């Protein structure tokens, strides 16, 4: 698996910078000692099942009815191809520029959805599903999360915009076979946004939920249950 320069693992840097600053309290979340932990609680999907098609993954995404009132699904954004330069983190340079903002995973079987919540203040939550062999999913995801959390602070130049990045490794819930979580702080032009990303691999399915920390925590279990349900 290789990392491609494309959309981010949930939210691109450009998308993040359009969001209002997030002030969600994250004091209960504690840094993890490792970026990935195995042997967690299994979900309901067949652990040894063959990879699912993109069409099958699309059917397993959350929809507005799963989230409740106040949510709308955003249309997919056109792919961006801005030049990306990473300053202060050689490991991310080795993976490719957009890995610095959560670089998208280049698995051919994938489905994505982003939802906006309007309930006092606008927030977003994004879900991505990927499917491949367990080894491919594990290796590809681990490389990106390890590289990102290995550089607590760095800077990304996206086109002509300088973005200050800070990353913090977080403890992921005991779900699936393997899991990763991190907190990203994007700052540019005096504006800051906090985004949480949590990834869970269950057999041949990888779920990534990104966005407002409170929304990620609220919908991770539901997203995993739907993504891995036996059909």
Coordinates of C-alpha atoms in Angstrom, one line a residue:
X1 CA 0.0 0.0 0.0
X2 CA 1.3 3.4 -0.8
X3 CA 0.2 6.9 0.3
X4 CA -1.2 9.1 -2.3
X5 CA -1.4 12.9 -2.3
X6 CA -5.1 13.5 -2.2
X7 CA -7.9 14.1 0.3
X8 CA -7.1 13.8 4.0
X9 CA -8.0 10.8 6.2
X10 CA -11.3 12.4 7.0
X11 CA -10.8 16.1 6.6
X12 CA -8.4 17.9 4.2
X13 CA -6.4 20.8 5.5
X14 CA -8.5 23.1 3.3
X15 CA -11.7 21.7 4.8
X16 CA -10.4 22.0 8.3
X17 CA -9.5 25.7 7.9
X18 CA -13.1 26.5 6.9
X19 CA -14.5 25.1 10.2
X20 CA -15.0 27.3 13.2
X21 CA -12.5 26.8 16.0
X22 CA -13.4 23.8 18.2
X23 CA -13.3 24.3 21.9
X24 CA -14.5 20.8 22.9
X25 CA -13.0 19.7 26.2
X26 CA -10.7 16.8 25.6
X27 CA -9.1 16.6 29.1
X28 CA -10.5 13.1 29.7
X29 CA -8.6 11.6 26.8
X30 CA -5.1 10.5 27.7
X31 CA -2.1 9.9 25.4
X32 CA -1.6 6.2 24.5
X33 CA 1.8 4.5 24.8
X34 CA 1.5 3.1 21.3
X35 CA -0.4 4.3 18.2
X36 CA -2.0 0.9 17.7
X37 CA -3.3 -1.8 20.0
X38 CA -4.3 -5.3 19.0
X39 CA -6.6 -8.0 20.5
X40 CA -9.5 -5.7 21.4
X41 CA -13.2 -6.6 21.6
X42 CA -14.2 -8.1 18.2
X43 CA -17.2 -6.6 16.3
X44 CA -19.8 -8.7 14.5
X45 CA -18.2 -9.0 11.1
X46 CA -16.5 -12.2 9.9
X47 CA -12.9 -11.7 11.0
X48 CA -11.6 -13.8 8.1
X49 CA -13.9 -12.5 5.5
X50 CA -12.8 -11.4 2.0
X51 CA -12.4 -7.7 1.3
X52 CA -15.7 -5.9 0.6
X53 CA -16.4 -4.0 -2.6
X54 CA -16.7 -0.2 -2.7
X55 CA -20.4 -0.6 -3.3
X56 CA -20.8 -2.8 -0.2
X57 CA -18.8 -0.3 1.9
X58 CA -21.1 2.5 0.6
X59 CA -24.1 0.7 2.0
X60 CA -22.4 0.4 5.4
X61 CA -21.8 4.1 5.9
X62 CA -23.8 6.0 8.4
X63 CA -26.6 8.1 6.9
X64 CA -28.6 11.0 8.2
X65 CA -31.2 8.7 9.8
X66 CA -28.5 7.1 11.9
X67 CA -27.3 10.4 13.2
X68 CA -30.6 12.1 14.1
X69 CA -32.0 15.5 13.6
X70 CA -29.7 18.5 12.8
X71 CA -27.4 16.6 10.4
X72 CA -27.0 17.0 6.6
X73 CA -24.7 15.1 4.3
X74 CA -22.2 17.3 2.4
X75 CA -21.6 16.7 -1.3
X76 CA -18.2 15.2 -2.1
X77 CA -15.6 17.9 -2.8
X78 CA -13.5 17.8 -6.0
X79 CA -10.1 16.3 -5.5
X80 CA -7.4 19.0 -4.8
X81 CA -3.9 18.8 -6.1
X82 CA -2.2 21.6 -4.3
X83 CA 1.6 21.3 -3.8
X84 CA 2.2 20.2 -0.2
X85 CA 5.5 20.7 1.6
X86 CA 6.3 19.5 5.1
X87 CA 8.7 21.4 7.3
X88 CA 10.1 19.9 10.5
X89 CA 9.0 16.2 10.1
X90 CA 11.2 14.1 7.8
X91 CA 9.1 11.0 8.5
X92 CA 6.1 12.6 6.8
X93 CA 8.2 13.8 3.9
X94 CA 9.0 10.1 3.3
X95 CA 5.3 9.2 3.1
X96 CA 4.2 12.1 0.9
X97 CA 3.0 15.6 1.5
X98 CA -0.7 15.1 2.3
X99 CA 0.2 12.5 4.9
X100 CA 1.1 15.5 7.1
X101 CA -2.6 16.4 7.3
X102 CA -3.9 12.8 7.6
X103 CA -2.9 11.5 4.2
X104 CA -5.6 9.5 2.4
X105 CA -5.1 5.7 2.2
X106 CA -4.8 4.3 -1.3
X107 CA -7.0 1.3 -1.0
X108 CA -9.1 0.7 -4.1
X109 CA -12.1 -0.4 -2.1
X110 CA -13.4 2.6 -0.2
X111 CA -16.4 4.8 0.6
X112 CA -16.7 8.2 2.3
X113 CA -19.3 10.5 3.8
X114 CA -19.1 13.8 5.6
X115 CA -21.9 15.3 7.7
X116 CA -22.5 18.8 9.0
X117 CA -24.3 19.3 12.3
X118 CA -26.1 22.6 13.0
X119 CA -27.2 22.7 16.6
X120 CA -26.0 25.9 18.1
X121 CA -22.6 25.8 16.4
X122 CA -21.7 24.1 13.1
X123 CA -19.5 21.0 13.3
X124 CA -18.5 18.2 11.0
X125 CA -18.0 14.5 11.3
X126 CA -16.5 12.4 8.5
X127 CA -16.6 8.7 8.0
X128 CA -14.3 6.6 5.8
X129 CA -14.5 2.9 5.1
X130 CA -11.7 0.9 3.5
X131 CA -11.4 -2.8 2.8
X132 CA -8.4 -5.0 2.0
X133 CA -6.5 -7.8 3.7
X134 CA -5.9 -7.4 7.4
X135 CA -2.1 -7.1 6.9
X136 CA -2.5 -4.3 4.2
X137 CA -4.9 -2.3 6.3
X138 CA -2.8 -2.7 9.4
X139 CA 0.5 -1.7 7.8
X140 CA -0.8 1.2 5.8
X141 CA -2.7 2.8 8.6
X142 CA 0.0 2.2 11.2
X143 CA 2.6 3.9 9.0
X144 CA 0.6 7.1 8.7
X145 CA -0.5 7.4 12.3
X146 CA 3.0 6.6 13.6
X147 CA 4.6 9.2 11.4
X148 CA 2.1 11.9 12.3
X149 CA 2.2 11.3 16.0
X150 CA 6.0 11.0 15.9
X151 CA 6.2 14.7 15.1
X152 CA 4.3 16.6 17.8
X153 CA 4.7 19.9 15.9
X154 CA 5.5 20.7 12.3
X155 CA 4.4 23.0 9.5
X156 CA 2.7 22.3 6.2
X157 CA 2.7 24.5 3.2
X158 CA -0.4 23.9 1.1
X159 CA -0.2 25.9 -2.1
X160 CA 0.5 29.4 -0.7
X161 CA -1.0 28.7 2.8
X162 CA 1.2 27.9 5.8
X163 CA -0.5 25.6 8.4
X164 CA 1.0 25.0 11.8
X165 CA 0.3 21.4 12.9
X166 CA 0.3 19.8 16.3
X167 CA -0.4 16.2 16.9
X168 CA -1.1 14.2 20.1
X169 CA -1.5 10.4 20.3
X170 CA -4.7 9.4 22.1
X171 CA -6.1 6.3 23.7
X172 CA -8.6 4.6 21.3
X173 CA -11.6 2.7 22.7
X174 CA -11.1 -1.1 22.9
X175 CA -12.9 -1.9 19.7
X176 CA -12.1 -4.2 16.8
X177 CA -8.8 -6.0 16.2
X178 CA -6.6 -2.9 16.1
X179 CA -7.1 0.8 16.7
X180 CA -5.4 4.2 16.4
X181 CA -6.4 7.7 17.6
X182 CA -4.9 11.1 17.4
X183 CA -5.8 14.7 18.1
X184 CA -4.8 17.3 15.4
X185 CA -4.6 21.0 15.8
X186 CA -4.6 23.1 12.6
X187 CA -3.6 26.8 12.9
X188 CA -3.4 29.3 10.1
X189 CA -4.0 33.0 9.9
X190 CA -4.8 33.3 13.6
X191 CA -7.5 30.6 13.4
X192 CA -7.2 27.2 15.1
X193 CA -9.3 24.0 14.6
X194 CA -9.1 20.8 16.6
X195 CA -9.9 17.6 14.8
X196 CA -9.9 14.1 16.3
X197 CA -9.2 11.0 14.1
X198 CA -9.9 7.5 15.3
X199 CA -9.4 4.4 13.2
X200 CA -10.5 0.9 14.0
X201 CA -9.6 -2.2 11.9
X202 CA -12.0 -5.2 12.2
X203 CA -10.9 -8.0 10.0
X204 CA -10.9 -6.8 6.4
X205 CA -12.7 -3.5 7.2
X206 CA -11.0 -0.3 8.3
X207 CA -13.2 2.5 9.8
X208 CA -11.9 6.1 10.2
X209 CA -14.1 8.7 11.9
X210 CA -12.8 12.3 11.9
X211 CA -14.0 15.7 13.0
X212 CA -15.2 17.4 16.1
X213 CA -13.9 15.4 19.1
X214 CA -17.3 15.1 20.7
X215 CA -19.0 13.9 17.5
X216 CA -16.2 11.3 16.9
X217 CA -16.7 9.9 20.4
X218 CA -20.4 9.9 20.0
X219 CA -20.7 8.1 16.7
X220 CA -17.7 5.8 16.6
X221 CA -19.5 2.8 18.1
X222 CA -22.5 3.2 15.9
X223 CA -20.4 3.6 12.8
X224 CA -18.4 0.4 13.6
X225 CA -21.5 -1.6 14.3
X226 CA -23.0 -0.7 11.0
X227 CA -19.7 -1.1 9.1
X228 CA -19.0 -4.6 10.4
X229 CA -22.5 -6.1 10.7
X230 CA -22.9 -9.5 9.2
X231 CA -25.2 -9.4 6.1

